[in-house]
Tab-separated table of C-alpha atoms in Angstrom:
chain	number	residue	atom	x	y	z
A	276	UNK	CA	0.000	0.000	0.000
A	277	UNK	CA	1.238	3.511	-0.776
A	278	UNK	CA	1.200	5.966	2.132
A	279	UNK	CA	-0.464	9.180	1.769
A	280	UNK	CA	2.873	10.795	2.459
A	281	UNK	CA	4.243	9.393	-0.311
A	282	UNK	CA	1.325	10.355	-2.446
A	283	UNK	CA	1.800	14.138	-1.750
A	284	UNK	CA	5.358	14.061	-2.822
A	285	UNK	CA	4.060	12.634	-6.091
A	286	UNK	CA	1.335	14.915	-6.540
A	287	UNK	CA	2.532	18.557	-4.674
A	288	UNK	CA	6.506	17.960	-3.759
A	289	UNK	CA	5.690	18.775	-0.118
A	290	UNK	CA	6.612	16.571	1.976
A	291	UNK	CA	10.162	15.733	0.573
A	292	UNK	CA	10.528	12.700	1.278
A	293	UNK	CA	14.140	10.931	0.425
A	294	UNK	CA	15.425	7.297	0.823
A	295	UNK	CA	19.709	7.270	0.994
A	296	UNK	CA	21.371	4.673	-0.734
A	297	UNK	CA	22.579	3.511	2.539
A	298	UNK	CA	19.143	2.918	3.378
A	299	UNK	CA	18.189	6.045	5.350
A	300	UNK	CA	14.341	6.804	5.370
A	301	UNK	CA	14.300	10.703	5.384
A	302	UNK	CA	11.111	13.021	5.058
A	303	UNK	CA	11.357	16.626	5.391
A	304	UNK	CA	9.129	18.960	6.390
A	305	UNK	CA	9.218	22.975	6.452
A	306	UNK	CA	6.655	24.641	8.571
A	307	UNK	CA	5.005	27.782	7.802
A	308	UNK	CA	7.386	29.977	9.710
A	309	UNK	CA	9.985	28.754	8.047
A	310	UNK	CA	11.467	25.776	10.721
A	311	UNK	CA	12.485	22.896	9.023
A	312	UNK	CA	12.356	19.577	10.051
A	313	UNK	CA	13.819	16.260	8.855
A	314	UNK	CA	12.476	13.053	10.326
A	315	UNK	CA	14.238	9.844	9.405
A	316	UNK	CA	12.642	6.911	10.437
A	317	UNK	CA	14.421	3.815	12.453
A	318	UNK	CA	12.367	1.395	14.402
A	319	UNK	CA	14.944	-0.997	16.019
A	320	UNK	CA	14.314	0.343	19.626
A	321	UNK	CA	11.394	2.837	21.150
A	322	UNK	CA	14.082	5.301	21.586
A	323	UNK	CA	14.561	8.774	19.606
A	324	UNK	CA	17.027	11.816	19.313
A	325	UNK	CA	15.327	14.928	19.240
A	326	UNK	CA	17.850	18.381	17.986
A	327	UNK	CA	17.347	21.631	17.102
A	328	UNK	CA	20.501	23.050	15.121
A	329	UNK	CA	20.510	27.028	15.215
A	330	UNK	CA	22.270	28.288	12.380
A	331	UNK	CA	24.469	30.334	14.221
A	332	UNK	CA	27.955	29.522	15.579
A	333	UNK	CA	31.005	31.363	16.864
A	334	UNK	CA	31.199	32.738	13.527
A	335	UNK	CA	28.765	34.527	13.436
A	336	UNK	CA	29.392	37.012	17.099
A	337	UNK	CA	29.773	40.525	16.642
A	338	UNK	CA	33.220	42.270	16.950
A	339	UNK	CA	34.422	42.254	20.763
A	340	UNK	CA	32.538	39.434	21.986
A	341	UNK	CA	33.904	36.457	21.096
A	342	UNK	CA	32.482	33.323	23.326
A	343	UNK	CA	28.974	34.933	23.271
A	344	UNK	CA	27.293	32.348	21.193
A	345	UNK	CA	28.135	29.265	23.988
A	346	UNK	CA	27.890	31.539	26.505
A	347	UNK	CA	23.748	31.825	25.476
A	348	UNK	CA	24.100	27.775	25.076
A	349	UNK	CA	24.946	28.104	29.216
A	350	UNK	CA	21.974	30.126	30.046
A	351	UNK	CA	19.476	28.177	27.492
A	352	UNK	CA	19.199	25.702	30.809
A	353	UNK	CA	18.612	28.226	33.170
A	354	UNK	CA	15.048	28.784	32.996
A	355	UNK	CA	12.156	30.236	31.188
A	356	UNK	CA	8.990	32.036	32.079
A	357	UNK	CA	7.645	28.069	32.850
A	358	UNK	CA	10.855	26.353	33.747
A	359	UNK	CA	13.130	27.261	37.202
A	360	UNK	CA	16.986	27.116	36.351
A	361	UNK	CA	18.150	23.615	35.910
A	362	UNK	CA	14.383	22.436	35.739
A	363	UNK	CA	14.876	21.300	31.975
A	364	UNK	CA	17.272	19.058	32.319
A	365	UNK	CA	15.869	17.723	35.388
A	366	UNK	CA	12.440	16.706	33.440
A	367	UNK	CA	14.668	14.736	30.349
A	368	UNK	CA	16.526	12.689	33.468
A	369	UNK	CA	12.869	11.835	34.530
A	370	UNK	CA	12.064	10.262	31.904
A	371	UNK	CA	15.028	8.348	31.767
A	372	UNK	CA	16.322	10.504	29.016
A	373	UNK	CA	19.712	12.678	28.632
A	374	UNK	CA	20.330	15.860	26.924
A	375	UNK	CA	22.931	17.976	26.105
A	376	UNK	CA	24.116	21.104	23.720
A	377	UNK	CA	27.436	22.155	21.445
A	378	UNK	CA	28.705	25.095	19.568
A	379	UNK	CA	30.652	25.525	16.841
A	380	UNK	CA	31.285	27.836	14.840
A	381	UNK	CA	28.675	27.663	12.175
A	382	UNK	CA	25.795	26.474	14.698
A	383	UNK	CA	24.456	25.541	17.894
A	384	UNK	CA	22.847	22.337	18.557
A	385	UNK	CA	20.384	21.273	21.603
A	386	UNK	CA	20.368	17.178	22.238
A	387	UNK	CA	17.479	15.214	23.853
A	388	UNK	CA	17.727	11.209	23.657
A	389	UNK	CA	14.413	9.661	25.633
A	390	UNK	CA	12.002	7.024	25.375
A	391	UNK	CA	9.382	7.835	21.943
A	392	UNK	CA	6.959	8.652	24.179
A	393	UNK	CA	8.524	11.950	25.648
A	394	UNK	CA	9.275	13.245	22.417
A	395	UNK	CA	5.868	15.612	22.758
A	396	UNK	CA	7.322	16.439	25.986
A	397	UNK	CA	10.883	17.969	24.580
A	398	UNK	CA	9.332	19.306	22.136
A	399	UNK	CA	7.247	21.516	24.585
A	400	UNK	CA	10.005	22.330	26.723
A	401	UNK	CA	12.688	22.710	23.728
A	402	UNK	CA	9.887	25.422	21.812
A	403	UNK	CA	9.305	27.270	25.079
A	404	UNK	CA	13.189	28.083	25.457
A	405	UNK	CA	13.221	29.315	21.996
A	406	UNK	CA	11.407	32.412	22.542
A	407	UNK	CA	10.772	32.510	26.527
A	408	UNK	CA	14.132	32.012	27.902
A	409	UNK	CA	14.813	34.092	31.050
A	410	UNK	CA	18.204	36.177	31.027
A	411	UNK	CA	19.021	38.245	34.144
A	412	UNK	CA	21.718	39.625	35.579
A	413	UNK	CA	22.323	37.048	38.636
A	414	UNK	CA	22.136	34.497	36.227
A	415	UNK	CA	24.650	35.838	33.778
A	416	UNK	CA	27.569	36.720	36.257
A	417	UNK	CA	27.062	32.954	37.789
A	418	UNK	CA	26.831	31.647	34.661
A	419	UNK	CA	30.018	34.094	33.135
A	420	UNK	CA	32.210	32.130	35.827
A	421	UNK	CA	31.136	28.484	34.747
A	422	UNK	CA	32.383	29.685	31.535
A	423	UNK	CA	35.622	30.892	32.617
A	424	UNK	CA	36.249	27.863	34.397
A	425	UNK	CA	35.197	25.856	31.690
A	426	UNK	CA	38.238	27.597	29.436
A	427	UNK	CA	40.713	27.114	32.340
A	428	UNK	CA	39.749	23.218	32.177
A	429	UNK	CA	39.644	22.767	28.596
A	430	UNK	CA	42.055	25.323	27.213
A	431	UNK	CA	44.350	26.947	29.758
A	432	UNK	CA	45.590	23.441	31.715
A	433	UNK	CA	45.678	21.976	28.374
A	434	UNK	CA	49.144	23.423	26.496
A	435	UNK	CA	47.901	21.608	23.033
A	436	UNK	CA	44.401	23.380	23.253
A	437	UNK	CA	46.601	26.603	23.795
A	438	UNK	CA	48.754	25.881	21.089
A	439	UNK	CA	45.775	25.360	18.797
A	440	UNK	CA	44.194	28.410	19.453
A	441	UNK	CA	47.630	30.098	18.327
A	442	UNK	CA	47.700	28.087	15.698
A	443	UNK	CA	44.288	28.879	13.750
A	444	UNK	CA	44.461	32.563	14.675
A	445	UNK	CA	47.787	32.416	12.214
A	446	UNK	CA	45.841	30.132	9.734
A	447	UNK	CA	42.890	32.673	9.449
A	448	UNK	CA	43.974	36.062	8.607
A	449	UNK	CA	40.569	38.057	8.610
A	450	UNK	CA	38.376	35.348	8.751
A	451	UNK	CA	36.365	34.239	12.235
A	452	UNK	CA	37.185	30.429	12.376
A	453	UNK	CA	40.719	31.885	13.296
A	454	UNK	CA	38.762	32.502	17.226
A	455	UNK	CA	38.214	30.586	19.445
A	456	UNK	CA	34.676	29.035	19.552
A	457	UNK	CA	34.712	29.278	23.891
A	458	UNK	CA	35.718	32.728	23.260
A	459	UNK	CA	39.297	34.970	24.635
A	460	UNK	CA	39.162	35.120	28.284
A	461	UNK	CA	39.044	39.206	28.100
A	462	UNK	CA	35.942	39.412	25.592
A	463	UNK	CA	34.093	36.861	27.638
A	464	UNK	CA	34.948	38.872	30.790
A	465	UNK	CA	33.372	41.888	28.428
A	466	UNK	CA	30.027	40.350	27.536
A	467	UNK	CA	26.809	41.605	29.063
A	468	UNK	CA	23.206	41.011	30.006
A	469	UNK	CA	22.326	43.149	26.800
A	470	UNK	CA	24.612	41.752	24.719
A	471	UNK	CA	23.532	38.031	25.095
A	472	UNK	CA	19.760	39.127	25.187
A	473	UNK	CA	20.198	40.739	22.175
A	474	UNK	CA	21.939	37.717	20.393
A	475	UNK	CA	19.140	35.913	21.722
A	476	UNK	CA	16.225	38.095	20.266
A	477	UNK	CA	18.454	38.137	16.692
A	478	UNK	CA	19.268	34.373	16.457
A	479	UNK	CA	17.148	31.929	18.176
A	480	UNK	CA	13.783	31.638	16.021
A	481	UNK	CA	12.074	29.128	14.070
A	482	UNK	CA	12.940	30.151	10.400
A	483	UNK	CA	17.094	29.860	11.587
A	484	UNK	CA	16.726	26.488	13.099
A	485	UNK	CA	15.839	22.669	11.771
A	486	UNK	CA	14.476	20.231	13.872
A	487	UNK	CA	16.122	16.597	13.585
A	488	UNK	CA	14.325	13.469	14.941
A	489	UNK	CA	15.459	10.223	14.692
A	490	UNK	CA	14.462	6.916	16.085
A	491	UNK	CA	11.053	5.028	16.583
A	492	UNK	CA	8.958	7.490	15.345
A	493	UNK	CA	6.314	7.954	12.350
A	494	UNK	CA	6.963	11.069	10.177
A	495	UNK	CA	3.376	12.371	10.023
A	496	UNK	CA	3.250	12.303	13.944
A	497	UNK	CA	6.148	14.183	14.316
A	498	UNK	CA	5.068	16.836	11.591
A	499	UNK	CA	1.759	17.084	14.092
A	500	UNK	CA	3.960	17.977	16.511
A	501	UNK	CA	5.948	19.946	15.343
A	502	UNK	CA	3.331	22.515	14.285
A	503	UNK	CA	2.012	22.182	17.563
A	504	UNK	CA	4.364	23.446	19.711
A	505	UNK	CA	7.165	24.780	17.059
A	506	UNK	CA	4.870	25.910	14.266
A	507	UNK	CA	3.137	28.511	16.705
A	508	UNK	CA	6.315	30.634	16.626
A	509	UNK	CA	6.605	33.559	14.893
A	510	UNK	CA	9.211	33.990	12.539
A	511	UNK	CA	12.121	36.829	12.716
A	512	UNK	CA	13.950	38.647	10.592
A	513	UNK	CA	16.932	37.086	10.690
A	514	UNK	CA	20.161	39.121	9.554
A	515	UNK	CA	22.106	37.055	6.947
A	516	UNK	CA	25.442	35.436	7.438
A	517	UNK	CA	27.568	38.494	5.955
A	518	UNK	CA	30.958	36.735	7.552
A	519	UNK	CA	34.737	38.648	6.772
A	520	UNK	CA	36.225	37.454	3.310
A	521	UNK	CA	39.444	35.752	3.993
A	522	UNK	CA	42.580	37.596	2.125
A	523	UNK	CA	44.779	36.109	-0.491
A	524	UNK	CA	48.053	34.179	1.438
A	525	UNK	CA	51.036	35.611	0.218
A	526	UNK	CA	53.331	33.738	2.648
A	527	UNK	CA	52.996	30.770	4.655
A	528	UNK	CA	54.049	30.809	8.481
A	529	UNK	CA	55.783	29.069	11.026
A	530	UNK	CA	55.060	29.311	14.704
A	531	UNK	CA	56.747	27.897	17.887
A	532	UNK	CA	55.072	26.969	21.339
A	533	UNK	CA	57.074	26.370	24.079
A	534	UNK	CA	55.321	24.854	27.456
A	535	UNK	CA	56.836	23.679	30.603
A	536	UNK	CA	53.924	20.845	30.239
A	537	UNK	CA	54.865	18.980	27.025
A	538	UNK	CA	56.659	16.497	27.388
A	539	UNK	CA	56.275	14.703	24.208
A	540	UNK	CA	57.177	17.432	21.181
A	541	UNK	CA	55.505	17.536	18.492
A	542	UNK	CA	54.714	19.526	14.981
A	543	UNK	CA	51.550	20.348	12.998
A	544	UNK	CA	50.747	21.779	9.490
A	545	UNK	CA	47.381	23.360	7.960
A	546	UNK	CA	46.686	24.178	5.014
A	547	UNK	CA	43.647	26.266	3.999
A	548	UNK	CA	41.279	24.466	1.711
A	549	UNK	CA	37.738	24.553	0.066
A	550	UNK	CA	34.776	23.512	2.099
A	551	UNK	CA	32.363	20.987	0.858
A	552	UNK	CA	29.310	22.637	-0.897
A	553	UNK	CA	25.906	22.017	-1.535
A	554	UNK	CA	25.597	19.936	-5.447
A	555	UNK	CA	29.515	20.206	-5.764
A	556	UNK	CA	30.928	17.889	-3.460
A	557	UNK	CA	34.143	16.099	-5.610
A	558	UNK	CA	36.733	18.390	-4.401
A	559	UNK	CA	35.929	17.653	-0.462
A	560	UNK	CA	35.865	14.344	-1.487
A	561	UNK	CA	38.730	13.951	-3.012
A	562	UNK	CA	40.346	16.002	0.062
A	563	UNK	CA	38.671	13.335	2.072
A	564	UNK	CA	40.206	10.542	0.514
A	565	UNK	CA	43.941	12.096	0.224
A	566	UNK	CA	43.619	12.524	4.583
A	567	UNK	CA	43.258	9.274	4.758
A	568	UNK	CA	45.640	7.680	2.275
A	569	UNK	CA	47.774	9.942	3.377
A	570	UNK	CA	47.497	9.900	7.110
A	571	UNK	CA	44.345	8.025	8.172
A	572	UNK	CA	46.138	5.128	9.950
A	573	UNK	CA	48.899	2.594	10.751
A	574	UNK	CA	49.221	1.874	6.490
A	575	UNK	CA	48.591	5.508	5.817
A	576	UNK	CA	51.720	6.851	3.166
A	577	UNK	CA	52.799	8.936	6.401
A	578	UNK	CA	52.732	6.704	8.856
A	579	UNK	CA	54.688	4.321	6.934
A	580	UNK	CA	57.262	6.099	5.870
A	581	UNK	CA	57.984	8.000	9.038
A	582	UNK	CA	57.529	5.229	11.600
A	583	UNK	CA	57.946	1.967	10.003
A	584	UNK	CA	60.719	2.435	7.147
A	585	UNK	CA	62.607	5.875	8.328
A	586	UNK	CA	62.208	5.411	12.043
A	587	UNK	CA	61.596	9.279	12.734
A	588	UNK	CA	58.378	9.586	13.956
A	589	UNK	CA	56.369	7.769	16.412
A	590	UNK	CA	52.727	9.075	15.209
A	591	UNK	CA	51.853	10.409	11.813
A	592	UNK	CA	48.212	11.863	10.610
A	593	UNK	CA	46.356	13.442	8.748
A	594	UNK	CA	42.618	15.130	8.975
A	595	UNK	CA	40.130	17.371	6.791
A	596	UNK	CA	37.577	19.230	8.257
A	597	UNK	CA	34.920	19.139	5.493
A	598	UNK	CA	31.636	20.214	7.198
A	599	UNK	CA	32.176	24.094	6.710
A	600	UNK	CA	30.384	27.135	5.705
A	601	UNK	CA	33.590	28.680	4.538
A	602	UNK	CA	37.302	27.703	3.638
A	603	UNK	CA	38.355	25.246	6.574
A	604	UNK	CA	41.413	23.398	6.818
A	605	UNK	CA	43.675	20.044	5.894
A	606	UNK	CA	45.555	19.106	9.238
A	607	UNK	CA	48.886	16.934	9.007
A	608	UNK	CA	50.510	15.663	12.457
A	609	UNK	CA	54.025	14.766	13.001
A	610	UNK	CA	55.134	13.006	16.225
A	611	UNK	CA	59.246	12.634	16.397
A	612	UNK	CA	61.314	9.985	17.686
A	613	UNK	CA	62.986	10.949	20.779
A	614	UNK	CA	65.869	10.787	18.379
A	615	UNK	CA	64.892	13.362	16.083
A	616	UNK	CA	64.557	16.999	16.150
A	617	UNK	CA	61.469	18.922	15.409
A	618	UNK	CA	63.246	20.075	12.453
A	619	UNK	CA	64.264	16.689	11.059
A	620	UNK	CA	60.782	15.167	11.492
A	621	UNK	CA	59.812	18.380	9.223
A	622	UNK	CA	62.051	17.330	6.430
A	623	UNK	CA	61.052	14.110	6.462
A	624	UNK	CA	57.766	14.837	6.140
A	625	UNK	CA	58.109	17.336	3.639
A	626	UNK	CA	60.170	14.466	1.487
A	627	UNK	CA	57.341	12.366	1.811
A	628	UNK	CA	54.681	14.493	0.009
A	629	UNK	CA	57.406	15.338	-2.064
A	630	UNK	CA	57.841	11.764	-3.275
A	631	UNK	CA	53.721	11.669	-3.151
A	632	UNK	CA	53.123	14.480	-5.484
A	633	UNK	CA	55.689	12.566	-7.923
A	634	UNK	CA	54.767	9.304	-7.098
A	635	UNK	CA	50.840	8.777	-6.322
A	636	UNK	CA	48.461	6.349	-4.481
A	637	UNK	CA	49.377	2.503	-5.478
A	638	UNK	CA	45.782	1.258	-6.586
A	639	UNK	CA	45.224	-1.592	-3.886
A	640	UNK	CA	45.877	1.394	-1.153
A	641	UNK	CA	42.997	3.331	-2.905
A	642	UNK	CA	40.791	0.256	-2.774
A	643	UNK	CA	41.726	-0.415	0.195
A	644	UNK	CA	40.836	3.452	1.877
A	645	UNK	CA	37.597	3.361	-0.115
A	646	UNK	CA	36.374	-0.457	1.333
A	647	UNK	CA	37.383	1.416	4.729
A	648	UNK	CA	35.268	4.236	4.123
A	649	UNK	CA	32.235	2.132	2.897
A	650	UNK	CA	32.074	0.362	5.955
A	651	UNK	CA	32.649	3.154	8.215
A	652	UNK	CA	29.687	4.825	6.225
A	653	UNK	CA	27.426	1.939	7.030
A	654	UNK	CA	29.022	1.376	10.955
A	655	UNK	CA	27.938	4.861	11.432
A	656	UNK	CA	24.507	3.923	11.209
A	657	UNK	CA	24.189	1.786	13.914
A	658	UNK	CA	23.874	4.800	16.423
A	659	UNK	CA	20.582	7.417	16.099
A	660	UNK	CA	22.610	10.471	17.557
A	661	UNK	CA	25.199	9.606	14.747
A	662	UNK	CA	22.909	9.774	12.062
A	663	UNK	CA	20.961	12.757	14.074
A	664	UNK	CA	24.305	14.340	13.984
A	665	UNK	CA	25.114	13.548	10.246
A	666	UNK	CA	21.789	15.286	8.851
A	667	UNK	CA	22.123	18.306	11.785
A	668	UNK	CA	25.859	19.318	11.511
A	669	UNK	CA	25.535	19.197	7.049
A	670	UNK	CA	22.218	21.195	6.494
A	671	UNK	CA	23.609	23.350	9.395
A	672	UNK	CA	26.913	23.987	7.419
A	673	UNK	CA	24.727	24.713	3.621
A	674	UNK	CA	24.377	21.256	2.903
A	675	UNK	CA	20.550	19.404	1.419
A	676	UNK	CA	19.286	16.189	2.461
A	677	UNK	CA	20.371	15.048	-1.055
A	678	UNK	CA	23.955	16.245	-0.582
A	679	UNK	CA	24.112	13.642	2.396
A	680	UNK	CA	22.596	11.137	0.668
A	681	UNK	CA	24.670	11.055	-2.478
A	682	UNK	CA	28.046	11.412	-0.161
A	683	UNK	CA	28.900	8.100	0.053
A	684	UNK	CA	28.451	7.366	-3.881
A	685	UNK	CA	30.382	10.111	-4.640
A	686	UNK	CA	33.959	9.131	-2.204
A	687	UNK	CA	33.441	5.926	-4.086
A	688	UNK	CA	34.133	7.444	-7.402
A	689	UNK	CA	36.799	9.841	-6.627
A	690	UNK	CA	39.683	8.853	-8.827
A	691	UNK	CA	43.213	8.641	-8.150
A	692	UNK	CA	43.981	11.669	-11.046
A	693	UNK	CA	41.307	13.770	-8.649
A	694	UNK	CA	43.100	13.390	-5.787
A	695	UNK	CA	46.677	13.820	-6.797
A	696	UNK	CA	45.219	17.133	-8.637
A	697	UNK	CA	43.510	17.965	-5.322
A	698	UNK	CA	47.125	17.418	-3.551
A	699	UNK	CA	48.704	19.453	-5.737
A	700	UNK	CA	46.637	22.576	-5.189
A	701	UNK	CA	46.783	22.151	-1.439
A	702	UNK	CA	50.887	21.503	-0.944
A	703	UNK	CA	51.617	23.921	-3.677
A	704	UNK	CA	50.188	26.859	-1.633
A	705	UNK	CA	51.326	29.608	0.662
A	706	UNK	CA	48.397	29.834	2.916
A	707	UNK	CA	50.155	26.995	5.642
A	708	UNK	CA	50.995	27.443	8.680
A	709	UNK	CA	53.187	25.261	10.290
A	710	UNK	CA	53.792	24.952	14.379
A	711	UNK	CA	56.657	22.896	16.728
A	712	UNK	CA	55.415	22.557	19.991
A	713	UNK	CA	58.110	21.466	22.440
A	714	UNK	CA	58.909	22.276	26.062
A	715	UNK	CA	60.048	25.793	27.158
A	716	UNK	CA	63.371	25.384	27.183
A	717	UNK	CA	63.423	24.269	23.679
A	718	UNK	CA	61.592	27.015	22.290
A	719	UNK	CA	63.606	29.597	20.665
């Protein structure tokens, strides 16, 4: 029997409803205020993730107040006109459930995972924070210090998380991904009541957020639902995403971070690189594929060379942050032998891709990466969140339902010419920048 739903995407297009090659059932939805929602069905347990993804990230804060955007993602569980601080989360445990929230920089993401039969419930509680959360001043200074010693855990007693905050403010000239998503310590000092209520009032509506469910759950129900409690909001004009064009590299730099706390030096290189983009997704792919050939494990090219044949390095890697609005970047890791300087583990390395770029990718090692990928494609389907997360972080970062979908088809036919040709535009650049991280003493 053919379901009505799939009827009115015969007849009227609306609801879209998709089915991935990997076996996905997606429909999507787009309320009258402009919220989408994107339901994809999988019945294996009574259990379901339930996300709203705000397209807004650290990205997008106004000059002067970096951190502001997780700062609001602190106070989003401190109450509402309905809700007492804390109360939220309280209510998900109740049921057995969790929940949880992120930010990065080009959104902000709210997590419930509970029983089917709370979803009505989170969604109650979830639309009543989107327009009646409470922001005062008591709040905001306790709050302000759960933040600053959230930074002093994650970033300031961590020398690598320090180092890596150096490290992208060199890699981004102009552009915001070069600061830090928690925010610098003096601009989060800086922010006020105003400032976060006004982020608030500009961001947080229906028309600049999707709603993800996943799990046990029947698309119609959830549509029913979701005009209940989500499609009573009003809509709001919603400033675009006018974001600082990144300059031209003329030169690429080299930076050196010396910490009483490492004890294991160590170097990195990034390279800025395109982003993957909605209907033209072969370049990211391609970049995909050369991270891991090149680095993505023990019989990655790096790896190889460095620790098993020349005996210079103890770790080797390589990664590619794909999921971007804007440029992002290719990440290669280097971790010398006790043996070898900083500066020898750089030449090596640098020989390598040399003898890459004039060698290529053997064929079986292709093969090989792309079997790897398959089945990490279809492993990563055996969780809800991860395929929550999947649909949520790509339609956050410009990407369609059909962009997801088609993914894993389209890694599958990247050729090895594409990806030596994508190598070649990312190593022949000047827009790297290329860090030793090492002990005090050996800094220079």
């Amino acid at each position: 029997m053919v379901s009505w739903r799939k009827i009115m995407v015969l007849l009227f297009g609306l609801p879209h409803a998709f089915q991935a090659a990997a076996g996905d059932d997606v429909t999507m939805y787009r309320l009258d205020n402009g919220m989408d929602v994107v339901v994809v069905e999988d019945h294996r347990a009574p259990v379901a993730i339930h996300m709203v993804w705000y397209r807004v990230g650290s990205a997008d804060e106004p000059p002067g107040k970096s951190g502001i955007a997780h700062f609001l993602e602190h106070l989003m569980f401190k109450g509402t006109d309905e809700l007492e601080p804390g109360e939220f989360s309280l209510k998900v445990a109740k049921t057995g459930g969790t929940d949880n929230a992120f930010t990065s920089y080009d959104y902000t993401t709210y997590i419930q995972r509970v029983a089917t039969e709370h979803l009505e419930s989170m969604m109650r509680m979830e639309s009543d924070r989107m327009v009646n959360l409470v922001i005062d001043k008591d709040l905001v200074d306790i709050e302000r210090n759960v933040v600053l010693e959230e930074r002093n855990q994650r970033v300031e007693n961590n020398p690598s998380a320090l180092y890596h905050e150096q490290h992208m403010a060199a890699q981004y000239l102009n552009h915001p991904y070069g600061i830090p998503i928690i925010g610098w310590r003096r601009e989060i000092l800086r922010i006020d009541i105003d400032d976060l209520r006004k982020f608030y009032d500009t961001h947080y509506a229906p028309n600049n957020a999707t709603l993800v469910v996943v799990g046990d759950v029947d698309p119609e129900e959830i549509y029913g639902l979701a005009r209940k409690y989500y499609g009573e909001i009003p809509a709001r004009q919603v400033p675009e995403r006018g974001r600082p064009l990144e300059p031209g590299h003329l030169a690429a730099r080299k930076l050196e971070f010396g910490d009483d706390r490492i004890a294991q030096p160590y170097l990195t290189r990034s390279y800025l690189v395109p982003e993957r983009d909605s209907g033209d997704q072969k370049t990211a792919a391609a970049l995909t594929l050369l991270a891991e050939v090149l680095g993505g494990g023990t019989t990655s090219i790096l790896n190889q060379k460095l620790q098993f044949d020349t005996r210079t390095a103890l770790y080797a890697g390589s990664y590619y942050r794909g999921l971007s609005l804007d440029e992002t970047t290719f990440f290669i890791t280097v971790v010398p032998t006790r043996e070898t300087t900083l500066e020898e583990a750089e030449a090596s390395m640098d020989e390598v891709l040399s003898d890459f770029l004039q060698n290529g990718i053997d064929d079986n090692h292709l093969e090989r990466v792309k079997r790897q990928i398959r089945a990490s494609e279809i492993y990563a389907r055996d969780s809800i969140r991860g395929i929550a997360n999947r649909y949520g972080r790509a339609l956050s970062s410009g990407l369609t339902v059909s962009d997801v979908q088609a993914w894993p088809d389209i890694l599958q036919s990247i050729t090895e010419k594409e990806i030596m040709a994508a190598a070649k535009t990312v190593f022949a650049g000047k827009n790297s920048v290329t860090g030793y991280i090492m002990a005090s003493e050996g800094a220079k």
